[in-house]
Short mmCIF file of C-alpha atoms in Angstrom, two decimals:
data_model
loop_
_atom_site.label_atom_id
_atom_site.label_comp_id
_atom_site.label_asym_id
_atom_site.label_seq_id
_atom_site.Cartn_x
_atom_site.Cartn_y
_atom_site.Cartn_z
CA UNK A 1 0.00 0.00 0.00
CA UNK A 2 1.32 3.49 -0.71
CA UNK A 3 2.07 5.95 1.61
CA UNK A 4 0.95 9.48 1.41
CA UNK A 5 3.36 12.11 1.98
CA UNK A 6 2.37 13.89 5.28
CA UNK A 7 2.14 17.71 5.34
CA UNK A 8 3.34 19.04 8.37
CA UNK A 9 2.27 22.49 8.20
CA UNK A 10 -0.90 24.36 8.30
CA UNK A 11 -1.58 25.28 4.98
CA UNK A 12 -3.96 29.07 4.23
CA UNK A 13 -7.46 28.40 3.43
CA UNK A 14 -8.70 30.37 1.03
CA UNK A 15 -12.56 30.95 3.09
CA UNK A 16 -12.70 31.49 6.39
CA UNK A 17 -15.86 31.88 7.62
CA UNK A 18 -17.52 34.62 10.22
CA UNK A 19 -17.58 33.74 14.23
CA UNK A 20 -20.82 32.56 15.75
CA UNK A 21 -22.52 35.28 17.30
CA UNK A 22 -23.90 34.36 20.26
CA UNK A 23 -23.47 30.53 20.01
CA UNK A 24 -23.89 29.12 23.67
CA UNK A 25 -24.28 25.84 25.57
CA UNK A 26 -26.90 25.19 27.69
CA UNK A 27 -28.12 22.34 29.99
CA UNK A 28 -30.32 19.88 28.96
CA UNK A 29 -29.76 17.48 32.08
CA UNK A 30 -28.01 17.04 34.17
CA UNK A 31 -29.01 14.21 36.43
CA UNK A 32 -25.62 13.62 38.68
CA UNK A 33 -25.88 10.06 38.20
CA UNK A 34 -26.07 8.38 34.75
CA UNK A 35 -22.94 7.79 32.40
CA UNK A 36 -23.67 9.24 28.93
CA UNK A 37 -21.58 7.56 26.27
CA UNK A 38 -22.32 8.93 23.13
CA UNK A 39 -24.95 11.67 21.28
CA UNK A 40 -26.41 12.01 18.15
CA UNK A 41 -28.33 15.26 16.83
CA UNK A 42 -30.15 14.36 14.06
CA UNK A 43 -32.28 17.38 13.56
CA UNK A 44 -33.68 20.47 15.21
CA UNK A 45 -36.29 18.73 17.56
CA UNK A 46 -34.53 14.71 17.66
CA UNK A 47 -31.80 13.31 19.35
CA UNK A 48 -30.33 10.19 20.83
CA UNK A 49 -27.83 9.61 23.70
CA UNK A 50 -26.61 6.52 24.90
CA UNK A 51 -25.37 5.66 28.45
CA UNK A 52 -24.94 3.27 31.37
CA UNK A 53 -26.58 3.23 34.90
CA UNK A 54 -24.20 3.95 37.99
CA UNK A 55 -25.02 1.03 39.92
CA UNK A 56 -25.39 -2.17 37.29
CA UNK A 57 -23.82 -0.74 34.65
CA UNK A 58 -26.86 -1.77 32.05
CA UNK A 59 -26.73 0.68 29.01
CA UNK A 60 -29.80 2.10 27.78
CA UNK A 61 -31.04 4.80 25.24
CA UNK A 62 -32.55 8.29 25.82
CA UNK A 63 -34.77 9.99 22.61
CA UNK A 64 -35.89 13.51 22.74
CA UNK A 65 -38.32 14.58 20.39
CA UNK A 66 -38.69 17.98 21.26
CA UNK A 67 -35.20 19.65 21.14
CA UNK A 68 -34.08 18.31 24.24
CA UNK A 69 -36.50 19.62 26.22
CA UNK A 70 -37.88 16.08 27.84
CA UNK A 71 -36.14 12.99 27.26
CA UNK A 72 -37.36 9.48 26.76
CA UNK A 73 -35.99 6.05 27.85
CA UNK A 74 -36.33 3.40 25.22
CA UNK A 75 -37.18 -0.11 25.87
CA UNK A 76 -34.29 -1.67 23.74
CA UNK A 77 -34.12 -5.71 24.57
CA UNK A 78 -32.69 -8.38 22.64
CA UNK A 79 -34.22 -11.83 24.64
CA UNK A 80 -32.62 -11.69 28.07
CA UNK A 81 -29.30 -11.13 27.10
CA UNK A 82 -27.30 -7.60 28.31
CA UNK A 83 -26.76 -5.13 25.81
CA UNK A 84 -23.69 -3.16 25.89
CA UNK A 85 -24.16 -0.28 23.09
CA UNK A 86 -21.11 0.62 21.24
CA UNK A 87 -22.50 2.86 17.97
CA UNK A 88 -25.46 4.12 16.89
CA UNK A 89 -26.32 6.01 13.45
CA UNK A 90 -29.54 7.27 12.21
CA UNK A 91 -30.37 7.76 8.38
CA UNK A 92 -33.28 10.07 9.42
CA UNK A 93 -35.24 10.73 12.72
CA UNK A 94 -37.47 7.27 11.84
CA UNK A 95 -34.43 4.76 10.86
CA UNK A 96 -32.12 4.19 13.13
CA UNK A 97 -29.15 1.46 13.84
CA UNK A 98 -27.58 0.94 16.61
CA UNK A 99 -25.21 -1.77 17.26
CA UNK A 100 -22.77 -2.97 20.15
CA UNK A 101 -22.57 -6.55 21.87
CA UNK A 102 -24.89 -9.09 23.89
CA UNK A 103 -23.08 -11.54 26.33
CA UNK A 104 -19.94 -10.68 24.67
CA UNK A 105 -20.91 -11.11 21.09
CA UNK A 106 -21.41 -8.96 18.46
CA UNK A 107 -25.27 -7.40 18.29
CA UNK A 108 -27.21 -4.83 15.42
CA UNK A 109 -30.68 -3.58 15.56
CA UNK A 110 -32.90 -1.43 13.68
CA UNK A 111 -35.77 0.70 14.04
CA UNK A 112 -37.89 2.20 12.01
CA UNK A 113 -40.47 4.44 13.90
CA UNK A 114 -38.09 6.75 15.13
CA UNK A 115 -37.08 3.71 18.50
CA UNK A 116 -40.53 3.03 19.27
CA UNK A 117 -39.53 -0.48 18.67
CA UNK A 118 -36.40 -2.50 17.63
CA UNK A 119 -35.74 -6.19 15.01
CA UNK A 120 -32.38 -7.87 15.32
CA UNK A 121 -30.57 -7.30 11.92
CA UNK A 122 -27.62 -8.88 13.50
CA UNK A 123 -24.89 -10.38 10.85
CA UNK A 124 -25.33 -13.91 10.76
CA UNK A 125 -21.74 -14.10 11.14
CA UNK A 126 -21.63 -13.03 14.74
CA UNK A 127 -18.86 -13.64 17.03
CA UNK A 128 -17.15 -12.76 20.31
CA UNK A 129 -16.64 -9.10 19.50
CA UNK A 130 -18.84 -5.99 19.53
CA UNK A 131 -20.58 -3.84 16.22
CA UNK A 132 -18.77 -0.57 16.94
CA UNK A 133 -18.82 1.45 13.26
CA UNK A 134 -22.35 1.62 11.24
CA UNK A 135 -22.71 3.65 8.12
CA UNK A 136 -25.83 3.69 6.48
CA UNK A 137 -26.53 5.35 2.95
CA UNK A 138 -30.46 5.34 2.99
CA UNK A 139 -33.08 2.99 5.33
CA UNK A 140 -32.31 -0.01 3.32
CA UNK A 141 -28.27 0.43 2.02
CA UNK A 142 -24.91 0.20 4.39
CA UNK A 143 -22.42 -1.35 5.92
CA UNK A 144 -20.91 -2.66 9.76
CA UNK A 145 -18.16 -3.65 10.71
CA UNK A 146 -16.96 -5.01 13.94
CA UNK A 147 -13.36 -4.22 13.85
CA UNK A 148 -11.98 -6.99 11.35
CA UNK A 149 -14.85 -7.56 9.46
CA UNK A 150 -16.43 -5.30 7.13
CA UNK A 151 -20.48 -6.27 6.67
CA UNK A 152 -22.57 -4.79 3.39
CA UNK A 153 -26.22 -4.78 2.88
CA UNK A 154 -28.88 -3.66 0.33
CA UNK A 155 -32.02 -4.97 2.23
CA UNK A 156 -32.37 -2.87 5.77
CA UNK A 157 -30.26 -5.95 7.25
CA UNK A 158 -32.70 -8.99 6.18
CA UNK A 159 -28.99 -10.16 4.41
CA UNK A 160 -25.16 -9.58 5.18
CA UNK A 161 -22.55 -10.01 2.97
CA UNK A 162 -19.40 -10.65 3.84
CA UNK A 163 -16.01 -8.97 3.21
CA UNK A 164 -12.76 -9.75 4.35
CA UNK A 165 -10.02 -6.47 5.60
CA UNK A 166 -6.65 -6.64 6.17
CA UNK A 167 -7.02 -3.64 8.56
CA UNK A 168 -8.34 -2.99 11.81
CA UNK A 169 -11.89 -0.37 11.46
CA UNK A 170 -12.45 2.10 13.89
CA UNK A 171 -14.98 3.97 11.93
CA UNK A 172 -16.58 4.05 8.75
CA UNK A 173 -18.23 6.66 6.08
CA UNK A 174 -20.13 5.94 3.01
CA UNK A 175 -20.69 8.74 0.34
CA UNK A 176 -22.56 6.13 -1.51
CA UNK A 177 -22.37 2.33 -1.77
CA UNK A 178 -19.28 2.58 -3.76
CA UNK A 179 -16.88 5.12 -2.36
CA UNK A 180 -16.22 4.82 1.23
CA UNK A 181 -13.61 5.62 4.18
CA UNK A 182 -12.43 4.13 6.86
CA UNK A 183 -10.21 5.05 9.90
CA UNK A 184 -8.37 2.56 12.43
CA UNK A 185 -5.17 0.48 12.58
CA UNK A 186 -3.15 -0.92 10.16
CA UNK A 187 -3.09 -4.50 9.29
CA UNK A 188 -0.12 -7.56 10.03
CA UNK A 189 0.45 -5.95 13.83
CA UNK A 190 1.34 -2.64 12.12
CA UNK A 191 1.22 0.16 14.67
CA UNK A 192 0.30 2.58 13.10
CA UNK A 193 -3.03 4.60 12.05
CA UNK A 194 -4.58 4.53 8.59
CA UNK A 195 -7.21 6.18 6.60
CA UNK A 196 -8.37 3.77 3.98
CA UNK A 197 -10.49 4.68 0.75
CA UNK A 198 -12.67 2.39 -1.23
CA UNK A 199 -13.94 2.55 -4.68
CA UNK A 200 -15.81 -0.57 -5.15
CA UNK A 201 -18.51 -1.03 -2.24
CA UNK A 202 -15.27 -2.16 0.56
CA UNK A 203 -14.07 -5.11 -1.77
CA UNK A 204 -10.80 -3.43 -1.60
CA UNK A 205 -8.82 -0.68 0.03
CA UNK A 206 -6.33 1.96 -0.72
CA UNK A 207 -4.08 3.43 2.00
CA UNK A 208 -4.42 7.29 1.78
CA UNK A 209 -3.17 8.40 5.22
CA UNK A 210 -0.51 6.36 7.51
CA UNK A 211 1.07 7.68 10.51
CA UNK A 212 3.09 6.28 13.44
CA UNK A 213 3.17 8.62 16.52
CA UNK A 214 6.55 7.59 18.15
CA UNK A 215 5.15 8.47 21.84
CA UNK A 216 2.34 6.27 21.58
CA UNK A 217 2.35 2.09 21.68
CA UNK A 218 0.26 1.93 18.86
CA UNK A 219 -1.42 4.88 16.97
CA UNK A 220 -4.55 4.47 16.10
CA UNK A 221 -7.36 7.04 14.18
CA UNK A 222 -10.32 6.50 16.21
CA UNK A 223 -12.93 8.12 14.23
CA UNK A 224 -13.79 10.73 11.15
CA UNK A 225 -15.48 13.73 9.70
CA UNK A 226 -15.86 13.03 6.31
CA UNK A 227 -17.53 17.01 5.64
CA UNK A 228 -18.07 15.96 1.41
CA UNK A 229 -15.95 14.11 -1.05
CA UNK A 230 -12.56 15.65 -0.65
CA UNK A 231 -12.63 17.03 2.84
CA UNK A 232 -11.75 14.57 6.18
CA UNK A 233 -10.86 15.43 9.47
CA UNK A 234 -9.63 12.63 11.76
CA UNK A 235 -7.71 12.52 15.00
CA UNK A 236 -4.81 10.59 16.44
CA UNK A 237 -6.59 8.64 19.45
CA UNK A 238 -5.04 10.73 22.78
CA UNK A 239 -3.37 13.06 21.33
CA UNK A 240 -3.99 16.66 20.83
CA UNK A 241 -3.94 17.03 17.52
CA UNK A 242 -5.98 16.20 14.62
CA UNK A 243 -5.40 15.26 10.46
CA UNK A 244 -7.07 17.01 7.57
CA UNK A 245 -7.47 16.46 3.79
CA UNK A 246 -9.47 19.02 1.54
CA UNK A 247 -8.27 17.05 -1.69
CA UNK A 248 -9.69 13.33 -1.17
CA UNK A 249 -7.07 12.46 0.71
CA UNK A 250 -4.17 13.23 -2.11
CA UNK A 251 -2.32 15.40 0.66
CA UNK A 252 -2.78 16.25 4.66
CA UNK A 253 -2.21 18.81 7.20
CA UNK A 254 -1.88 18.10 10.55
CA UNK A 255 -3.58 20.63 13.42
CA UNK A 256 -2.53 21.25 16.84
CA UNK A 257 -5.36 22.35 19.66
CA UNK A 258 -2.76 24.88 20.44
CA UNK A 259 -4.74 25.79 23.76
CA UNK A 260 -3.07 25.59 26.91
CA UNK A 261 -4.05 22.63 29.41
CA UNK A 262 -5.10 20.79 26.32
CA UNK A 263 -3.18 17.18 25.71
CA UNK A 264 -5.53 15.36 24.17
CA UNK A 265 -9.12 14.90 22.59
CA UNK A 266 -11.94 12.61 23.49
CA UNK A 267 -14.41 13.76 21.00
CA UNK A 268 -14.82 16.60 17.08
CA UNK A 269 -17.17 17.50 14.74
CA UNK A 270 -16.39 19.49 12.39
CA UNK A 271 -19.26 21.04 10.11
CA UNK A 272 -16.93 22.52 7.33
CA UNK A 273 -13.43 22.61 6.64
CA UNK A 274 -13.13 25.74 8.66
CA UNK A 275 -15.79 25.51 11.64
CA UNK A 276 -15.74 23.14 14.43
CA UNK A 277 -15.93 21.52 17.80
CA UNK A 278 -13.52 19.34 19.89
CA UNK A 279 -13.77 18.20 23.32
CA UNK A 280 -10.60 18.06 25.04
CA UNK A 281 -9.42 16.22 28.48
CA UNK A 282 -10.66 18.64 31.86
CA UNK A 283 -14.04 19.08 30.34
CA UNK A 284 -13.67 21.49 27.70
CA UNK A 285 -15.50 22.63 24.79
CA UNK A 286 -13.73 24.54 22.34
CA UNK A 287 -14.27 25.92 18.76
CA UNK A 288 -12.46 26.85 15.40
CA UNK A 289 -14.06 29.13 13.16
CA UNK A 290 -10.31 29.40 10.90
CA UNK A 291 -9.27 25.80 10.73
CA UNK A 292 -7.62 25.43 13.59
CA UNK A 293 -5.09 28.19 13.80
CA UNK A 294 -6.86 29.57 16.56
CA UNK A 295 -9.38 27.81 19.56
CA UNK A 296 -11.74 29.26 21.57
CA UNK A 297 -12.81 28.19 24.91
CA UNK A 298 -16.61 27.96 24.90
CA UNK A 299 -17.19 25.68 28.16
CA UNK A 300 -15.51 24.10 30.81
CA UNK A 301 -16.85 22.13 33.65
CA UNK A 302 -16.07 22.51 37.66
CA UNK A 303 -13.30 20.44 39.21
CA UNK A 304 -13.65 18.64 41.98
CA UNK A 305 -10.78 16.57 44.46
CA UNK A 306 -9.79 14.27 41.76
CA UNK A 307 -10.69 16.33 38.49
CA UNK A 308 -13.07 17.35 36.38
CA UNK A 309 -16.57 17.30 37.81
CA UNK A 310 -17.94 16.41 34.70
CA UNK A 311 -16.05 14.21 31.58
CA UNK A 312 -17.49 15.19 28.08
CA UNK A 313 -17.46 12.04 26.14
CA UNK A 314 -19.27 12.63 22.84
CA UNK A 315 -19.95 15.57 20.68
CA UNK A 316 -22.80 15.86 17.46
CA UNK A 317 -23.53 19.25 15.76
CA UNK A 318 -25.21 19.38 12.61
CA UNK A 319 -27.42 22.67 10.97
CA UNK A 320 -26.32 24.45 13.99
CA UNK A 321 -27.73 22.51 16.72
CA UNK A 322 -25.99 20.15 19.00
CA UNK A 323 -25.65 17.66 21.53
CA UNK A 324 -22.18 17.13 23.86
CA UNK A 325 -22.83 13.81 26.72
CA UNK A 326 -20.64 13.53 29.55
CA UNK A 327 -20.28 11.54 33.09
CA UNK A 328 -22.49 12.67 35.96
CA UNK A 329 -26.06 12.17 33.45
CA UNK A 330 -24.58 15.36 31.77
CA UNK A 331 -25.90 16.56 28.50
CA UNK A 332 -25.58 20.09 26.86
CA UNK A 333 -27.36 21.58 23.86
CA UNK A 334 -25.92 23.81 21.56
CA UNK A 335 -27.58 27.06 19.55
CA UNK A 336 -25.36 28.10 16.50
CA UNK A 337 -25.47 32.37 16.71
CA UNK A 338 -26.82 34.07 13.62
CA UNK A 339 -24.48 34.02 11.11
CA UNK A 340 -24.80 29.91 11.31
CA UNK A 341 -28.45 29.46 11.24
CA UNK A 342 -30.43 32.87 12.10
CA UNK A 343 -33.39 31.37 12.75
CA UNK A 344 -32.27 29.96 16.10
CA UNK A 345 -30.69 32.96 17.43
CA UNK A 346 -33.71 34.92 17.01
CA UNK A 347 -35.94 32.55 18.86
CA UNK A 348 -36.54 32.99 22.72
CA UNK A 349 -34.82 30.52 24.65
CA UNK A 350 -35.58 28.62 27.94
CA UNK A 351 -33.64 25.22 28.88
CA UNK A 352 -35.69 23.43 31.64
CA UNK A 353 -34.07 20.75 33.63
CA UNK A 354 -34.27 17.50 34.86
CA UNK A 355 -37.44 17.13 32.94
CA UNK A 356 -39.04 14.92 33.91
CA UNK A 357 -38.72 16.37 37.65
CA UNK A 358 -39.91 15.03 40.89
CA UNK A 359 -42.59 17.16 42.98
CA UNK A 360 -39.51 17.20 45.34
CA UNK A 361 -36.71 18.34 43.69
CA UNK A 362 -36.11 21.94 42.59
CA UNK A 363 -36.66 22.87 38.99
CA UNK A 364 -33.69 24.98 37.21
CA UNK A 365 -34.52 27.03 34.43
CA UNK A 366 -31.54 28.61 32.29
CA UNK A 367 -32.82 31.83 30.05
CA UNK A 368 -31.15 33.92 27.90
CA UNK A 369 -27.85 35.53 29.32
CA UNK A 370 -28.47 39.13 28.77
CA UNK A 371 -30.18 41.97 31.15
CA UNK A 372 -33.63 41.93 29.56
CA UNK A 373 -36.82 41.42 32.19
CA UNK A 374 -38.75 38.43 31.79
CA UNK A 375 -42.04 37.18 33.15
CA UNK A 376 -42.11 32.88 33.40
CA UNK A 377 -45.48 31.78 34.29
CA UNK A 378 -46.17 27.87 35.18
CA UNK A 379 -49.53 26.22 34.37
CA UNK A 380 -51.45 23.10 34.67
CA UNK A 381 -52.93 20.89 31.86
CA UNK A 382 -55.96 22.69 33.00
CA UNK A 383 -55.04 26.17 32.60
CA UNK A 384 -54.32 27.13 36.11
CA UNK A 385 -51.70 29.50 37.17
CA UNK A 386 -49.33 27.66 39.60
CA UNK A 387 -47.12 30.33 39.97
CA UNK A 388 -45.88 33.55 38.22
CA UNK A 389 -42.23 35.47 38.42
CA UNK A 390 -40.33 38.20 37.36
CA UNK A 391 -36.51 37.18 36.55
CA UNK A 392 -34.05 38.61 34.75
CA UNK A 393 -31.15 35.58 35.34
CA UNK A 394 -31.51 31.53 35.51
CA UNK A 395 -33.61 30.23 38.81
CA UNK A 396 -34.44 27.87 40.72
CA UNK A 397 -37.66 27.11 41.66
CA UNK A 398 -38.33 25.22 44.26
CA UNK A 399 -41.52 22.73 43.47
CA UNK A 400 -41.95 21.02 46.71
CA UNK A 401 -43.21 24.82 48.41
CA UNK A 402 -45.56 25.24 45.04
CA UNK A 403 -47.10 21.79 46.00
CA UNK A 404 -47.21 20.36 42.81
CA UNK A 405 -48.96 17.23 42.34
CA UNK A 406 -47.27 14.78 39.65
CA UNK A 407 -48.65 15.75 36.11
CA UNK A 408 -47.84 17.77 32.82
CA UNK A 409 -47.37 21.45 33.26
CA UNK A 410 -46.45 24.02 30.58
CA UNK A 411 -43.59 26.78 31.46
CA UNK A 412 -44.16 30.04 30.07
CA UNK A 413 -41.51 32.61 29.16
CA UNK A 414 -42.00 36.13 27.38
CA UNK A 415 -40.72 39.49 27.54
CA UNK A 416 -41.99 42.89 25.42
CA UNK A 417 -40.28 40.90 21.70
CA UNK A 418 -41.02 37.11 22.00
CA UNK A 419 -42.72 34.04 24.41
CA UNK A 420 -41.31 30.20 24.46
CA UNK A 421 -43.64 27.33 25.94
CA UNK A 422 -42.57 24.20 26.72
CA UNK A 423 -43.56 21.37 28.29
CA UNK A 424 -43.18 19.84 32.17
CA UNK A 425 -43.72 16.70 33.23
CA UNK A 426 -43.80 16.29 37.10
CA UNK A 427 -43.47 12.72 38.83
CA UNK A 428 -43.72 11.69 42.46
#
């Protein structure tokens, strides 16, 4: 396989597009207790996170259906066995995959009413490893792969066939059922990390990226951003620093997080070849609007005796909303500013959390950061005022003093230029 010749440089892009205005994070939930693994935005009002539960350790699903606002637990069960999810991809908000292992072997299941329900698609060929990179072109076309095997379908998983790497995949990307990428490990106990191409539906692979970082045991490209055709962002797994390709792969350019504190990344997403996202060790968010050359610091979390009070794990952004999942039953939404989606920014917003919310616990309500007055009203399904408030900063209410009984509410915010409503739901 050929080597590509490695640019070590930042090369000038010729676009470089305008800042966010007034892109911010804010709390979705944030439930102390929960491990979230991994999140995936797949439009404005849906979502999926994975995690695991503190005590067993059993993984489970969360959907949200209204823009993060509540947040449903799916009932995802394959027989008896224990499910441990590893990947999940969505073609649309309906068809989803999401694939992992059972009892130690490999497991992949579908849905196609947006997780109301779940069929084992499963490759016949299952063994003692885990389905941990899914790439799907439409409901019906795609591929899995669990590592050293690379599984193709045309039939929404009624049939696998089989095809035989020589590398190990870490993640996968279809542009169609012919041309393809794929990041991991090279092949015969190499060490170090490729990015393969494919031309003819996986049958075989070209090397266009291999690179051994001499501090690390084996180097290894965990996963990708394949943005279009010729542009792919990938990262070195614990490192800080991250691989690019605007040409197909022809030539790269390597790009250093040149923040300080920052040694190496858990998590990207990059929208463009400009604009993106990383999360970095400590809990940090931070952006590029200029291809890396410089980062901003958008959010960091607390730190406690040991470290960070919160771990970010996994990052999705996509038409300028977003979801980042972390440790502690942490996840984070994200509104693009104007000059990303305008739409957004002009809306009135109100984040609402933990939703659901026992009649116990206290309510927090995160509103717009600026000085502006507000008036947030809570009412019952029937139309009764529960309480009313003037606030010009986030709150907390608490609901135990209100004395409301388990239910749906609706939370009300306006001032003199806009009003948001959304939806409570109270439990005992």
């Amino acid at each position: 396989m050929k080597t590509q010749h490695l640019y070590k440089h930042l090369f000038l892009l010729l676009i470089v597009l305008p800042i966010q205005a007034g892109a911010q994070w804010r709390m979705s939930r944030f439930d102390h207790t929960n491990f979230f693994q991994k999140a995936l935005t797949i439009d404005a009002d849906n979502a999926f996170v994975t995690g695991t539960e503190p005590v067993n350790q059993g993984h489970f699903m969360l959907r949200t259906n209204d823009g993060g606002i509540t947040w449903d637990s799916l009932n995802i069960r394959f027989d008896e066995d224990t499910l441990e999810f590893a990947e999940m991809f969505f073609t649309d908000k309906q068809n989803g995959f999401v694939g992992g292992s059972k009892s130690g072997k490999q497991f992949l299941m579908k849905t196609a009413n947006n997780g109301a329900s779940w069929d084992d698609i499963t490759p016949e060929f299952a063994q003692f490893r885990e389905i941990h990179a899914i790439h799907f072109t439409d409901a019906r076309n795609g591929f899995a792969s669990n590592g050293q095997n690379l599984y193709k379908t045309t039939n929404g998983g009624q049939t696998w066939s089989f095809i035989n790497i020589d590398f190990y995949i870490n993640d996968i990307h279809f542009l169609d059922m012919n041309t393809g990428f794929a990041s991991g490990t090279g092949g015969n106990f190499s060490s170090n990390g490729v990015i393969m191409k494919t031309t003819d539906g996986g049958n075989t692979w070209q090397e266009i990226l291999d690179v051994r970082d001499p501090s690390l045991f084996v180097t290894s490209f965990h996963k990708m951003n394949v943005v279009d055709a010729q542009t792919i962002i990938t990262a070195v797994q614990n490192t800080d620093y991250l691989f690019r390709t605007t040409n197909g792969g022809q030539t790269w350019d390597s790009v250093k997080v040149n923040l300080d504190s920052v040694y190496y990344l858990s998590d990207f997403n990059f929208t463009s070849v400009s604009s993106g996202h990383v999360l970095a060790d400590g809990g940090k968010i931070l952006f590029t609007n200029d291809g890396g050359a410089t980062w901003k610091l958008e959010y960091t979390t607390g730190w406690g005796l040991y470290g960070p009070d919160v771990y970010l794990n996994s990052l999705s952004v996509k038409n300028g909303i977003g979801y980042v999942a972390g440790s502690n039953g942490l996840i984070k939404k994200y509104l693009a500013g104007t000059n990303s989606i305008g739409k957004i920014a002009n809306r009135l917003q109100m984040n609402i959390y933990p939703n659901p919310v026992a009649g116990s616990s206290a309510l927090q309500i995160d509103i717009p950061e600026n000085s502006g007055n507000y008036t947030l009203s809570i009412t019952n399904s029937s139309g009764q005022i529960i309480t009313i408030e003037k606030l010009q900063a986030d709150r907390s209410i608490n609901l135990q003093k209100l004395e409301m009984a388990p239910g749906i509410y609706y939370v009300t915010l306006q001032n003199n230029n806009a009003k948001t409503v959304q939806k409570l739901v109270v439990t005992k």
